Amino acid sequence: MRAQLGAGPPALPLDALVMFVFVTRIVSFLPAGTEIVYALGAGADLVGRSHECDYPDSVRALPIVSKPTIELDGLSQAEIDAAVSGRLAAGESLYVVDENLLHDVAPDVILTQDLCQVCAPSGNELTRALKSLPSNPAVIYLTPRTLAEIDDDIVAVGQAIGRASEARALVARNRERVERVRSATRAARRPRVAFLEWTDPLFCAGHWVPEMIEIAGGDDRLGRPGADSVRMSWDDVHAWAPEIVIVAPCGYHLEQAERMARALPPIPGARVYPVDANAFFARPGPRYIEGIELLAKIFAGESAFAAA
């Protein structure tokens, strides 16, 4: 009414007001958080990242505010597992936060997680770092266990950084794509699947991954929907007699997964598919829909990986 009467400028929508007010400096301690920020169009607001944040490529130019306490380069999966297990058993942290750098970049919002001690800083190391800051940044904990909770996290990040409408739109697009895959696979035969989140020792699929497999048309009785991935044995795998084995080692990209697939012992009757875990499965961010679509293609019968 005011605009019609010429009494002042037209009122802005609430989302526009929020975006106008927010001048946000963001530090992300985990790759999924970084991907969410970029997907919402706020990549320019990031001022710090973890050593693992590598997507999109432009994020590599940002200063690194956290890194692992263990030098992982050159270690085998078994050696990494032993080193990580040893530090956790001793109550020691797996990550160190650069408190001086965090102080210098002066974040308004920090994205971290409290789901997996192996994935990113959480607990004592972050608490100590926050105490050293002169400001009081908002800390957003991203701890999803299901696809719905990943969507909730996207919305929460959007609200925290002034991108609420973009977050809702992104979630809506992803859900539409999920429903298209679900509809396409609902009547199809479901192949038996073994999804390997680690190969030495073996770990099953956990958290949101079994749900991705189900939507894509597969059946993984070894997985733990909404729960932690746990160790399993080759006897477990052989007893399930999978038709399809997905090699998706957490923290690794496709080239490394291919090498690990070649090193697997024979799995009678199974087709083996290495995949990029970092891009599509291990990081609970917007690209989970691409992981579901990739699995749907695999289950529909695309060519298997040649291990020879």
Short mmCIF file of C-alpha atoms in Angstrom, two decimals, residues 147 151 171-186 211-212 214-216 286 288-290 292-293:
data_model
loop_
_atom_site.label_atom_id
_atom_site.label_comp_id
_atom_site.label_asym_id
_atom_site.label_seq_id
_atom_site.Cartn_x
_atom_site.Cartn_y
_atom_site.Cartn_z
CA LEU A 147 19.22 -37.92 3.82
CA ASP A 151 18.55 -31.54 3.82
CA VAL A 171 16.60 -28.99 -1.11
CA ALA A 172 13.45 -28.93 -3.24
CA ARG A 173 15.44 -29.64 -6.42
CA ASN A 174 17.29 -32.53 -4.82
CA ARG A 175 14.08 -34.05 -3.48
CA GLU A 176 12.50 -33.88 -6.93
CA ARG A 177 15.47 -35.76 -8.40
CA VAL A 178 15.31 -38.32 -5.59
CA GLU A 179 11.65 -38.99 -6.32
CA ARG A 180 12.38 -39.43 -10.03
CA VAL A 181 14.95 -42.12 -9.22
CA ARG A 182 12.68 -43.77 -6.66
CA SER A 183 9.83 -43.92 -9.15
CA ALA A 184 12.07 -45.36 -11.86
CA THR A 185 13.45 -48.13 -9.62
CA ARG A 186 10.37 -49.01 -7.57
CA GLU A 211 19.19 -45.16 2.15
CA MET A 212 20.89 -44.04 -1.06
CA GLU A 214 17.62 -48.43 -1.40
CA ILE A 215 16.38 -45.43 -3.40
CA ALA A 216 18.67 -46.38 -6.30
CA PRO A 286 24.28 -31.41 -1.90
CA TYR A 288 24.28 -36.92 -2.52
CA ILE A 289 21.69 -36.88 -5.30
CA GLU A 290 24.43 -37.45 -7.87
CA ILE A 292 22.02 -41.88 -5.90
CA GLU A 293 21.78 -41.38 -9.66
#
